[in-house]
Short mmCIF file of C-alpha atoms and ligand atoms in Angstrom, two decimals:
data_model
loop_
_atom_site.label_atom_id
_atom_site.label_comp_id
_atom_site.label_asym_id
_atom_site.label_seq_id
_atom_site.Cartn_x
_atom_site.Cartn_y
_atom_site.Cartn_z
CA MET T 3 -20.66 25.96 -4.08
CA ASN T 4 -18.98 25.88 -0.68
CA THR T 5 -15.20 25.50 -0.59
CA ARG T 6 -13.25 24.37 2.47
CA LYS T 7 -9.85 26.04 2.66
CA ALA T 8 -6.73 24.80 4.42
CA ASP T 9 -2.97 25.18 4.21
CA VAL T 10 -2.60 21.44 3.85
CA LEU T 11 -5.16 18.86 2.74
CA ILE T 12 -4.33 15.24 3.62
CA ILE T 13 -6.29 12.48 1.91
CA GLY T 14 -6.22 9.20 3.86
CA SER T 15 -5.94 8.13 7.49
CA GLY T 16 -3.22 5.46 7.70
CA ILE T 17 0.00 5.89 9.64
CA ALA T 18 1.55 8.25 7.07
CA GLY T 19 -1.47 10.54 6.77
CA LEU T 20 -2.14 10.77 10.50
CA LEU T 21 1.48 11.35 11.45
CA ALA T 22 1.94 14.00 8.75
CA ALA T 23 -1.25 15.69 10.00
CA LYS T 24 0.06 15.75 13.55
CA LEU T 25 3.48 17.11 12.55
CA LEU T 26 2.13 19.76 10.17
CA SER T 27 -0.50 21.02 12.58
CA VAL T 28 2.25 22.75 14.57
CA THR T 29 2.00 25.82 12.33
CA LYS T 30 -0.35 24.86 9.50
CA ASN T 31 -4.09 24.69 9.20
CA VAL T 32 -4.52 21.01 8.27
CA MET T 33 -7.63 19.24 7.01
CA LEU T 34 -7.80 15.48 6.67
CA VAL T 35 -10.38 13.69 4.54
CA THR T 36 -10.90 9.96 4.51
CA LYS T 37 -13.17 7.64 2.54
CA GLY T 38 -14.22 5.52 5.51
CA SER T 39 -13.70 6.29 9.17
CA LEU T 40 -10.36 7.34 10.66
CA LYS T 41 -9.99 3.69 11.59
CA ASN T 42 -10.24 2.35 8.04
CA SER T 43 -6.70 1.73 6.80
CA ASN T 44 -4.17 -1.00 6.22
CA SER T 45 -1.99 0.49 8.95
CA ILE T 46 -4.49 -0.27 11.69
CA LEU T 47 -4.53 -3.92 10.55
CA ALA T 48 -0.72 -4.24 10.63
CA GLN T 49 0.23 -7.15 12.85
CA GLY T 50 3.95 -7.51 12.31
CA GLY T 51 5.55 -4.30 13.54
CA ILE T 52 8.26 -1.86 12.57
CA ALA T 53 11.79 -2.89 11.63
CA ALA T 54 14.67 -0.92 13.16
CA ALA T 55 18.26 -1.75 14.07
CA MET T 56 17.92 -1.14 17.82
CA ASP T 57 19.75 -4.10 19.30
CA GLU T 58 23.32 -3.32 20.39
CA HIS T 59 24.63 -6.00 18.02
CA ASP T 60 22.59 -4.74 15.10
CA HIS T 61 23.47 -1.91 12.72
CA TRP T 62 21.45 0.03 10.13
CA LYS T 63 23.81 -1.32 7.48
CA GLU T 64 22.58 -4.85 8.19
CA HIS T 65 18.97 -3.69 7.92
CA TYR T 66 19.95 -1.93 4.68
CA SER T 67 21.50 -5.09 3.30
CA ASP T 68 18.41 -7.20 4.18
CA THR T 69 16.16 -4.56 2.56
CA LEU T 70 18.17 -4.61 -0.69
CA THR T 71 18.31 -8.40 -0.77
CA ALA T 72 14.53 -8.67 -0.32
CA GLY T 73 14.07 -5.94 -2.95
CA ASN T 74 16.15 -7.90 -5.49
CA TYR T 75 18.51 -4.90 -5.67
CA HIS T 76 15.89 -2.91 -7.51
CA ASN T 77 15.74 -0.44 -4.58
CA HIS T 78 16.64 3.24 -4.81
CA VAL T 79 19.79 3.21 -2.71
CA GLU T 80 19.66 6.78 -1.34
CA THR T 81 16.09 6.61 -0.06
CA THR T 82 16.68 3.09 1.29
CA GLU T 83 19.60 4.41 3.30
CA ILE T 84 17.44 7.26 4.63
CA LEU T 85 14.81 4.67 5.63
CA VAL T 86 17.00 2.34 7.66
CA LYS T 87 19.37 4.95 9.11
CA ASN T 88 16.56 6.92 10.77
CA ALA T 89 14.41 3.97 11.86
CA ALA T 90 15.48 3.96 15.53
CA LYS T 91 14.94 7.75 15.76
CA TYR T 92 11.39 7.45 14.45
CA ILE T 93 10.57 4.57 16.83
CA GLN T 94 11.60 6.94 19.64
CA GLN T 95 9.31 9.59 18.15
CA LEU T 96 6.36 7.17 18.33
CA ILE T 97 7.28 6.25 21.90
CA ALA T 98 7.30 9.97 22.76
CA LEU T 99 3.82 10.21 21.20
CA GLY T 100 2.69 7.50 23.61
CA VAL T 101 2.80 4.31 21.52
CA PRO T 102 3.17 1.41 23.99
CA PHE T 103 5.64 -0.91 22.25
CA ASP T 104 6.10 -4.32 23.92
CA ARG T 105 8.99 -4.62 26.37
CA ASN T 106 10.73 -7.50 28.11
CA SER T 107 11.17 -7.96 31.86
CA ASN T 108 14.18 -5.58 31.78
CA ASN T 109 11.97 -2.90 30.21
CA GLU T 110 13.90 -3.15 26.93
CA LEU T 111 12.01 -3.17 23.64
CA GLU T 112 11.15 -6.73 22.68
CA LEU T 113 12.53 -7.42 19.20
CA GLY T 114 10.86 -10.04 17.00
CA ARG T 115 11.98 -11.71 13.78
CA GLU T 116 10.33 -11.92 10.36
CA GLY T 117 11.21 -13.32 6.95
CA GLY T 118 14.29 -11.83 5.27
CA HIS T 119 15.72 -10.27 8.45
CA HIS T 120 19.00 -11.70 9.65
CA ARG T 121 18.39 -10.40 13.16
CA ASN T 122 15.56 -9.85 15.61
CA ARG T 123 14.72 -6.22 14.89
CA ILE T 124 10.93 -5.88 14.76
CA VAL T 125 9.30 -3.78 17.46
CA HIS T 126 5.65 -4.59 18.07
CA ALA T 127 2.83 -3.48 20.33
CA GLY T 128 0.08 -5.54 21.95
CA GLY T 129 1.67 -8.68 20.48
CA ASP T 130 0.19 -8.68 16.98
CA ALA T 131 -1.83 -5.46 17.41
CA THR T 132 0.97 -3.06 16.46
CA GLY T 133 -0.95 -1.09 13.84
CA ASN T 134 -3.97 -0.80 16.09
CA ARG T 135 -1.92 0.59 18.99
CA ILE T 136 -0.10 3.12 16.80
CA ILE T 137 -3.20 4.35 14.96
CA THR T 138 -5.23 4.62 18.17
CA GLN T 139 -2.52 6.84 19.62
CA LEU T 140 -2.12 8.97 16.50
CA ILE T 141 -5.89 9.46 16.22
CA SER T 142 -5.98 10.75 19.79
CA HIS T 143 -3.43 13.44 18.81
CA VAL T 144 -4.97 14.30 15.44
CA LYS T 145 -8.51 14.67 16.81
CA LYS T 146 -7.33 17.54 18.98
CA LEU T 147 -5.29 19.31 16.31
CA VAL T 148 -6.77 18.77 12.89
CA THR T 149 -10.14 19.25 11.19
CA PHE T 150 -11.09 15.89 9.77
CA TYR T 151 -13.91 14.64 7.58
CA GLU T 152 -14.85 10.97 7.51
CA ASN T 153 -16.91 9.07 4.91
CA GLU T 154 -15.97 11.40 2.06
CA MET T 155 -14.34 9.86 -0.98
CA THR T 156 -11.97 12.07 -2.93
CA PHE T 157 -13.03 11.80 -6.57
CA GLU T 158 -10.55 14.12 -8.24
CA LEU T 159 -7.55 16.30 -7.68
CA LEU T 160 -7.95 19.85 -8.92
CA ILE T 161 -5.22 20.95 -11.27
CA ASN T 162 -4.81 24.57 -12.26
CA ASN T 163 -1.98 25.68 -14.52
CA ARG T 164 -0.34 22.31 -13.91
CA LYS T 165 -0.35 22.80 -10.16
CA CYS T 166 -2.48 20.84 -7.73
CA VAL T 167 -4.70 23.32 -5.88
CA GLY T 168 -7.30 21.16 -4.21
CA ALA T 169 -9.61 18.20 -4.46
CA ILE T 170 -13.26 17.31 -4.89
CA THR T 171 -14.97 14.80 -2.63
CA LYS T 172 -18.35 13.16 -2.43
CA ASP T 173 -20.08 11.76 0.64
CA SER T 174 -22.43 8.80 0.84
CA PHE T 175 -25.47 11.11 0.46
CA GLY T 176 -24.10 12.33 -2.87
CA ASN T 177 -22.99 15.76 -1.59
CA ILE T 178 -20.03 17.20 -3.48
CA GLN T 179 -17.43 19.18 -1.55
CA PHE T 180 -14.54 21.31 -2.82
CA TYR T 181 -11.28 21.68 -0.95
CA GLN T 182 -8.67 24.31 -1.68
CA ALA T 183 -5.17 23.96 -0.24
CA GLU T 184 -1.64 24.99 -0.96
CA HIS T 185 -0.32 21.49 -0.35
CA ILE T 186 -2.27 18.32 -1.06
CA ILE T 187 -0.92 15.04 0.33
CA LEU T 188 -2.17 11.71 -0.97
CA ALA T 189 -1.94 9.01 1.72
CA THR T 190 -4.63 6.70 0.38
CA GLY T 191 -2.89 3.32 0.70
CA GLY T 192 -2.43 0.57 -1.86
CA ILE T 193 -4.41 -1.65 -4.19
CA GLY T 194 -5.31 -4.85 -2.29
CA GLY T 195 -8.99 -4.48 -3.23
CA LEU T 196 -8.18 -5.26 -6.86
CA TYR T 197 -7.71 -8.93 -5.98
CA SER T 198 -10.09 -11.64 -4.76
CA LEU T 199 -8.05 -12.44 -1.65
CA SER T 200 -6.32 -9.59 0.12
CA SER T 201 -5.03 -8.58 3.52
CA ASN T 202 -6.13 -4.99 2.93
CA ASP T 203 -8.92 -2.97 4.48
CA ILE T 204 -12.13 -3.04 2.46
CA THR T 205 -11.72 0.65 1.51
CA VAL T 206 -8.37 0.14 -0.26
CA THR T 207 -9.08 0.25 -4.01
CA GLY T 208 -6.15 2.10 -5.56
CA ASP T 209 -7.92 5.48 -5.45
CA GLY T 210 -4.82 7.63 -4.91
CA ILE T 211 -2.91 6.06 -7.78
CA ALA T 212 -5.92 6.34 -10.10
CA MET T 213 -6.59 10.01 -9.37
CA ALA T 214 -2.90 10.90 -9.56
CA TYR T 215 -2.83 9.23 -12.97
CA ARG T 216 -5.87 11.19 -14.15
CA ALA T 217 -4.17 14.36 -12.93
CA GLY T 218 -1.07 13.54 -15.00
CA ALA T 219 1.37 12.47 -12.24
CA SER T 220 4.20 10.03 -12.96
CA LEU T 221 3.71 6.48 -11.70
CA ILE T 222 6.43 3.86 -11.43
CA ASP T 223 7.12 0.16 -10.68
CA LEU T 224 3.44 -0.80 -10.77
CA GLU T 225 4.15 -4.37 -11.87
CA PHE T 226 5.58 -5.25 -8.45
CA VAL T 227 2.74 -6.53 -6.27
CA GLN T 228 3.51 -8.48 -3.12
CA PHE T 229 1.28 -11.43 -2.20
CA HIS T 230 1.44 -12.34 1.47
CA PRO T 231 1.67 -16.13 1.82
CA THR T 232 -0.71 -16.53 4.72
CA MET T 233 -4.23 -15.11 4.72
CA LEU T 234 -6.52 -16.93 7.10
CA ILE T 235 -9.13 -18.56 4.85
CA SER T 236 -12.22 -20.65 5.05
CA GLN T 237 -14.42 -21.66 2.11
CA GLY T 238 -12.58 -19.38 -0.30
CA LYS T 239 -13.06 -16.29 1.88
CA THR T 240 -10.33 -14.48 3.74
CA TYR T 241 -10.69 -13.30 7.31
CA GLY T 242 -7.43 -11.38 7.56
CA LEU T 243 -3.72 -11.89 7.82
CA VAL T 244 -1.77 -14.49 9.78
CA SER T 245 1.37 -12.51 10.46
CA GLU T 246 4.76 -13.69 9.26
CA ALA T 247 5.78 -13.27 12.90
CA VAL T 248 3.93 -16.57 13.48
CA ARG T 249 6.42 -18.28 11.17
CA GLY T 250 9.11 -16.16 12.85
CA GLU T 251 8.19 -17.99 16.07
CA GLY T 252 8.56 -21.36 14.37
CA ALA T 253 5.22 -22.17 12.69
CA ARG T 254 5.53 -24.40 9.60
CA LEU T 255 3.52 -24.63 6.39
CA VAL T 256 2.10 -28.12 5.90
CA THR T 257 -0.22 -30.00 3.55
CA ASN T 258 -3.31 -31.94 4.67
CA ASP T 259 -1.12 -34.97 5.40
CA GLY T 260 1.42 -32.97 7.41
CA ALA T 261 4.26 -32.70 4.82
CA TYR T 262 6.39 -29.54 5.16
CA ILE T 263 6.05 -27.69 1.87
CA MET T 264 9.08 -25.38 2.11
CA ASP T 265 11.73 -27.94 3.06
CA ASN T 266 13.34 -28.43 -0.34
CA ILE T 267 12.47 -25.08 -1.84
CA HIS T 268 14.73 -22.54 -0.14
CA PRO T 269 17.44 -22.62 2.56
CA LEU T 270 15.35 -20.28 4.76
CA LYS T 271 12.41 -22.70 4.43
CA ASP T 272 9.19 -21.10 5.79
CA LEU T 273 10.92 -17.74 6.18
CA ALA T 274 12.06 -17.56 2.55
CA PRO T 275 11.14 -14.35 0.66
CA ARG T 276 7.38 -13.85 0.47
CA ASP T 277 7.11 -14.27 -3.31
CA ILE T 278 8.77 -17.70 -3.11
CA VAL T 279 6.59 -18.91 -0.22
CA ALA T 280 3.42 -17.50 -1.83
CA ARG T 281 4.19 -19.26 -5.13
CA GLU T 282 4.83 -22.57 -3.42
CA ILE T 283 1.51 -22.39 -1.59
CA PHE T 284 -0.20 -21.37 -4.84
CA TYR T 285 1.19 -24.46 -6.64
CA SER T 286 0.28 -26.76 -3.74
CA LEU T 287 -3.29 -25.43 -3.72
CA GLN T 288 -3.50 -25.94 -7.49
CA ASN T 289 -2.44 -29.54 -6.94
CA GLY T 290 -5.49 -30.03 -4.76
CA ASN T 291 -3.86 -29.69 -1.35
CA GLN T 292 -5.18 -27.61 1.49
CA ILE T 293 -2.37 -25.69 3.17
CA TYR T 294 -2.15 -25.07 6.91
CA LEU T 295 0.13 -23.28 9.30
CA ASP T 296 1.15 -25.75 11.95
CA ILE T 297 1.34 -23.65 15.14
CA THR T 298 1.63 -26.49 17.67
CA MET T 299 5.19 -25.53 18.67
CA ILE T 300 4.24 -21.95 19.71
CA LYS T 301 3.70 -21.66 23.45
CA ASP T 302 0.99 -19.27 24.64
CA PHE T 303 -0.20 -18.60 21.07
CA LYS T 304 -3.23 -16.68 22.30
CA LYS T 305 -1.08 -14.42 24.44
CA ARG T 306 1.51 -13.68 21.77
CA PHE T 307 -1.01 -13.40 18.93
CA PRO T 308 -4.25 -12.09 20.43
CA THR T 309 -5.49 -10.46 17.21
CA ILE T 310 -5.10 -13.65 15.16
CA SER T 311 -6.62 -15.75 17.95
CA ASP T 312 -9.66 -13.44 18.11
CA MET T 313 -9.97 -13.51 14.33
CA CYS T 314 -10.02 -17.34 14.38
CA GLU T 315 -12.52 -17.48 17.21
CA LYS T 316 -14.88 -14.97 15.61
CA ASN T 317 -14.91 -16.90 12.35
CA GLY T 318 -15.29 -20.39 13.76
CA ILE T 319 -11.75 -21.52 12.93
CA PRO T 320 -10.55 -23.63 15.87
CA ILE T 321 -6.96 -22.93 17.01
CA HIS T 322 -6.83 -25.83 19.47
CA THR T 323 -6.24 -28.16 16.49
CA GLY T 324 -2.89 -26.35 15.98
CA ARG T 325 -3.61 -25.85 12.27
CA LEU T 326 -4.70 -22.63 10.62
CA PRO T 327 -5.96 -22.86 7.00
CA VAL T 328 -4.09 -20.35 4.83
CA ALA T 329 -3.73 -19.10 1.24
CA PRO T 330 -1.81 -16.21 -0.35
CA GLY T 331 -3.48 -12.85 -0.93
CA ALA T 332 -2.57 -9.41 -2.31
CA HIS T 333 -0.77 -7.48 0.41
CA PHE T 334 1.31 -4.55 -0.84
CA ILE T 335 2.25 -2.71 -4.02
CA MET T 336 5.91 -1.74 -4.21
CA GLY T 337 5.27 0.80 -6.97
CA GLY T 338 3.02 3.82 -6.91
CA ILE T 339 3.06 7.57 -7.41
CA LYS T 340 6.64 8.57 -8.06
CA THR T 341 7.99 10.85 -5.34
CA THR T 342 11.21 12.50 -4.32
CA SER T 343 12.70 11.79 -0.90
CA ASN T 344 10.55 14.67 0.40
CA GLY T 345 7.31 13.20 -0.91
CA GLU T 346 6.95 15.58 -3.88
CA THR T 347 5.22 14.11 -6.94
CA SER T 348 5.75 15.31 -10.51
CA ILE T 349 2.87 17.79 -10.02
CA PRO T 350 3.73 20.91 -7.99
CA GLY T 351 1.61 21.15 -4.83
CA LEU T 352 0.86 17.41 -4.84
CA TYR T 353 2.65 15.02 -2.47
CA ALA T 354 2.29 11.30 -1.82
CA ILE T 355 3.31 9.25 1.22
CA GLY T 356 2.76 5.73 2.50
CA GLU T 357 1.86 2.81 0.25
CA THR T 358 0.33 4.94 -2.51
CA ALA T 359 3.76 6.55 -3.03
CA TRP T 360 6.83 5.08 -4.65
CA THR T 361 9.91 6.10 -2.72
CA GLY T 362 12.03 3.28 -4.12
CA VAL T 363 12.81 1.79 -0.71
CA HIS T 364 11.15 -1.56 -1.35
CA GLY T 365 12.71 -2.41 -4.70
CA ALA T 366 10.91 -5.30 -6.37
CA ASN T 367 9.77 -6.89 -3.10
CA ARG T 368 9.20 -5.30 0.29
CA LEU T 369 11.00 -6.60 3.35
CA ALA T 370 8.68 -7.46 6.24
CA SER T 371 7.85 -4.62 8.63
CA ASN T 372 9.34 -1.94 6.40
CA SER T 373 5.95 -0.51 5.39
CA LEU T 374 4.98 1.24 8.64
CA LEU T 375 8.59 2.41 8.71
CA GLU T 376 8.24 3.91 5.24
CA GLY T 377 5.02 5.61 6.38
CA ILE T 378 6.60 7.31 9.39
CA THR T 379 9.85 8.18 7.58
CA PHE T 380 8.25 9.99 4.67
CA ALA T 381 5.49 11.55 6.80
CA ASN T 382 8.32 13.20 8.73
CA ARG T 383 10.12 14.27 5.58
CA VAL T 384 7.08 15.66 3.77
CA ALA T 385 6.08 17.57 6.91
CA ALA T 386 9.57 19.05 7.33
CA HIS T 387 9.60 20.01 3.64
CA ILE T 388 6.18 21.71 3.72
CA LEU T 389 6.91 23.52 6.98
CA GLN T 390 9.85 25.22 5.25
CA GLN T 391 7.75 26.57 2.36
CA SER T 392 6.57 30.15 2.29
CA LYS T 393 2.89 30.83 1.73
CA GLN T 394 1.56 31.24 -1.82
CA GLU T 395 -2.13 31.90 -2.45
CA GLN T 396 -3.60 30.03 -5.42
CA PRO T 397 -6.88 30.94 -7.06
CA LEU T 398 -9.13 27.94 -7.60
CA THR T 399 -10.76 27.68 -11.02
CA VAL T 400 -12.47 24.43 -11.55
CA PRO T 401 -14.14 23.11 -14.65
CA ILE T 402 -16.75 20.48 -13.95
CA CYS T 403 -18.27 18.03 -16.33
CA MET T 404 -21.29 16.01 -15.31
CA ASN T 405 -23.66 13.47 -16.83
CA HIS T 406 -21.17 10.90 -17.85
CA LYS T 407 -22.65 7.52 -18.62
CA LEU T 408 -20.50 4.59 -17.62
CA THR T 409 -20.83 0.90 -18.41
CA LEU T 410 -18.96 -0.86 -15.66
CA PRO T 411 -18.36 -4.47 -14.68
CA ALA T 412 -18.97 -5.77 -11.14
CA LYS T 413 -16.00 -5.29 -8.81
CA LYS T 414 -15.96 -9.07 -8.34
CA GLU T 415 -15.18 -9.52 -12.03
CA ILE T 416 -12.24 -7.11 -11.84
CA LYS T 417 -10.89 -8.99 -8.83
CA GLU T 418 -11.26 -12.33 -10.62
CA THR T 419 -9.57 -11.05 -13.76
CA MET T 420 -6.67 -9.54 -11.82
CA THR T 421 -6.27 -12.65 -9.65
CA LYS T 422 -6.34 -15.01 -12.62
CA HIS T 423 -4.15 -13.09 -15.04
CA VAL T 424 -2.19 -10.43 -13.15
CA GLY T 425 -1.67 -12.25 -9.86
CA ILE T 426 1.02 -14.44 -8.32
CA ILE T 427 1.82 -16.10 -11.67
CA ARG T 428 1.66 -14.17 -14.93
CA ASP T 429 2.38 -14.73 -18.62
CA LYS T 430 1.98 -12.84 -21.88
CA HIS T 431 -1.25 -14.54 -22.92
CA GLY T 432 -2.95 -13.97 -19.56
CA LEU T 433 -1.77 -10.38 -19.34
CA GLN T 434 -3.03 -9.65 -22.85
CA THR T 435 -6.37 -11.24 -21.98
CA ALA T 436 -6.64 -9.02 -18.88
CA LYS T 437 -5.62 -5.92 -20.83
CA LYS T 438 -8.28 -6.54 -23.48
CA TRP T 439 -10.98 -7.16 -20.89
CA LEU T 440 -10.07 -4.09 -18.81
CA GLU T 441 -9.95 -1.88 -21.90
CA GLU T 442 -13.48 -2.89 -22.83
CA TYR T 443 -14.74 -1.12 -19.73
CA LEU T 444 -12.13 1.55 -19.11
CA PRO T 445 -13.82 4.88 -19.76
CA SER T 446 -12.03 7.55 -21.73
CA TYR T 447 -11.33 10.54 -19.57
CA LYS T 448 -11.74 14.25 -20.02
CA GLY T 449 -11.90 16.73 -17.15
CA ASN T 450 -13.48 16.03 -13.79
CA GLN T 451 -16.10 14.00 -15.48
CA TYR T 452 -17.01 11.50 -12.83
CA LEU T 453 -18.65 13.83 -10.36
CA ASP T 454 -22.11 12.49 -11.05
CA VAL T 455 -21.27 8.83 -10.45
CA SER T 456 -21.77 6.99 -7.17
CA ILE T 457 -18.95 6.18 -4.76
CA GLU T 458 -19.33 2.51 -5.71
CA ASP T 459 -18.91 3.33 -9.43
CA MET T 460 -16.00 5.68 -8.75
CA GLU T 461 -14.21 2.89 -6.91
CA THR T 462 -14.87 0.59 -9.85
CA VAL T 463 -13.41 3.18 -12.26
CA ASN T 464 -10.32 3.44 -10.03
CA MET T 465 -9.93 -0.33 -9.85
CA LEU T 466 -10.20 -0.64 -13.63
CA THR T 467 -7.69 2.17 -14.13
CA VAL T 468 -5.08 0.84 -11.71
CA GLY T 469 -5.63 -2.78 -12.80
CA TRP T 470 -5.00 -1.73 -16.39
CA LEU T 471 -1.85 0.24 -15.44
CA ILE T 472 -0.45 -2.73 -13.49
CA THR T 473 -1.22 -5.01 -16.43
CA LEU T 474 0.56 -2.73 -18.93
CA SER T 475 3.70 -2.63 -16.78
CA ALA T 476 3.60 -6.38 -16.15
CA LEU T 477 3.40 -6.98 -19.91
CA GLU T 478 6.33 -4.67 -20.52
CA ARG T 479 8.70 -6.26 -17.97
CA THR T 480 9.87 -9.42 -19.74
CA GLU T 481 11.58 -11.02 -16.74
CA SER T 482 10.74 -12.21 -13.24
CA ARG T 483 11.89 -10.18 -10.27
CA GLY T 484 10.50 -10.01 -6.73
CA GLY T 485 6.76 -9.46 -6.77
CA HIS T 486 6.54 -9.80 -10.56
CA TYR T 487 6.72 -13.43 -11.72
CA ARG T 488 6.16 -14.53 -15.33
CA THR T 489 6.21 -18.18 -16.34
CA ASP T 490 7.29 -17.17 -19.88
CA TYR T 491 10.28 -15.26 -18.43
CA PRO T 492 10.89 -17.12 -15.16
CA LYS T 493 14.34 -15.66 -14.39
CA PRO T 494 15.63 -12.15 -13.65
CA ASN T 495 17.34 -10.58 -16.64
CA ASP T 496 19.87 -8.24 -15.00
CA GLU T 497 21.40 -7.11 -18.23
CA LYS T 498 18.14 -5.77 -19.56
CA TRP T 499 16.07 -5.02 -16.45
CA MET T 500 18.26 -4.46 -13.38
CA LYS T 501 17.44 -0.96 -12.10
CA HIS T 502 15.28 -0.40 -15.12
CA TYR T 503 12.15 1.37 -13.89
CA ILE T 504 8.93 1.36 -15.89
CA THR T 505 7.09 4.65 -15.53
CA ARG T 506 3.60 5.53 -16.71
CA ARG T 507 2.08 8.94 -17.10
CA ARG T 508 -1.07 10.19 -18.72
CA LYS T 509 -0.21 12.92 -21.12
CA TRP T 510 -1.60 16.14 -19.73
CA ASP T 511 -3.66 17.97 -22.24
CA GLU T 512 -5.00 21.42 -21.37
CA SER T 513 -8.27 20.49 -23.03
CA ASN T 514 -8.77 17.95 -20.25
CA GLN T 515 -9.05 20.81 -17.87
CA ILE T 516 -11.07 23.28 -19.87
CA LYS T 517 -13.17 21.61 -22.56
CA VAL T 518 -16.27 20.82 -20.54
CA PRO T 519 -19.93 21.66 -20.99
CA SER T 520 -20.61 23.35 -17.67
CA ALA T 521 -18.03 25.12 -15.57
CA ALA T 522 -18.14 26.17 -11.93
CA ILE T 523 -15.66 28.92 -11.31
CA ILE T 524 -14.52 29.18 -7.73
CA HIS T 525 -12.35 32.00 -6.49
C1 SIN L 620 3.01 -9.60 8.66
O1 SIN L 620 2.74 -9.38 9.83
O2 SIN L 620 3.25 -10.72 8.22
C2 SIN L 620 3.01 -8.47 7.72
C3 SIN L 620 4.09 -7.54 8.03
C4 SIN L 620 4.48 -6.80 6.80
O3 SIN L 620 3.88 -6.96 5.76
O4 SIN L 620 5.46 -6.06 6.88
#
């Protein structure tokens, strides 16, 4: 079987993966593999922007304080400091790479406001097309410097003597491909696809977290899932995100009869923390209301928010009425594959960056516009770390097990189960129901046994695996904090749970690697 060899293999094409690829390609032979096209990622959909203390009256310490407050003080303080302290420097790096951030008439960066920020500190590009502008620019660099493979899903990481030495992918024609690399970076994004309504790209199904788990990596904080309050919806279907920047410009959440829903809920009203706003909308919807964003006070809406305006037009949702129908949807997972501040996971040779990684910077609830910032920060750090390493050749010995028969549910059923029982509102009974249901389908795992299944089935296995892991952690945390809300434990319990991190790890058993019926040995 053919093996592609590189110094560094990057899996995923969001902001973190692309930027790491660009930075590493200076001296390394880099290959990048992605499940969809280079343009399939959550990063390209990002509307809000990147938070950075760039105004002369602002300071990174204020950004730090807002990040900790939003994170319910569950954040890792050292990495959070790294994040906010270097934000302005990394914005300059993107500018040097050609990203056209929006500027005012004095040619200064235009700084917007979003929920949880006490100052205007969000840089954006093309109004609400920030992610698109950044990714377009990064792709133009990467295409010249890096070998990339689109439409290949990574099925498994290859572990040899407890070190990650490569990965196996499959394309849509069923062709299996082996990759061998000294450094493997997971940049596969989050888990939005596990829920019925989500802001995420269609390809985002928790794959990185699932394969890291199968490989025996430590995972952490999986119970913290952020639901964005405002997906654009019509007839139960979501058409994408309506950025919080719209509420930052004054838009208000209203019921059918025009009542403001956030007035008596929180002093920050519509810009209260996302979990609080999302819950309020959830309750209002349950009470039979339809919820709208009243945008009548925003001048030149189409000019400021061209992406959202296009999205409405394309899907027959009129904006001239000044009301956009919205509902909450899964947006971001604060937990993920546990990493050091240099992106190292618990498995030598394996790194994780971007949403699939846990760096601790988001605590229990991510502050708006800190996700692209996390992507660029840790892409820089992982690249600097790898560039310092000396070369070490690794032989690749891979056991393969085929012919595994799976009985899987439809993806829709997983989404419904997760939404109903492991969503915005949780409790013990619902979580136990979800756990039981997921365990009925969850296959036992030995070796690289899924190589003979289709991409569709592999995604389903990953969704079941990650859904089950989130459910276990949500059951364990008997309190409410940030993105984890339980009606049976509705308050934070600082004494028991403050800075208490729930980790999960599949016990690595050498027999997982070796005990297989047919083995392909690759040197
Ligand atoms: C938004 O534009 O509302 C999303 C920004 C973010 O999640 O940081």
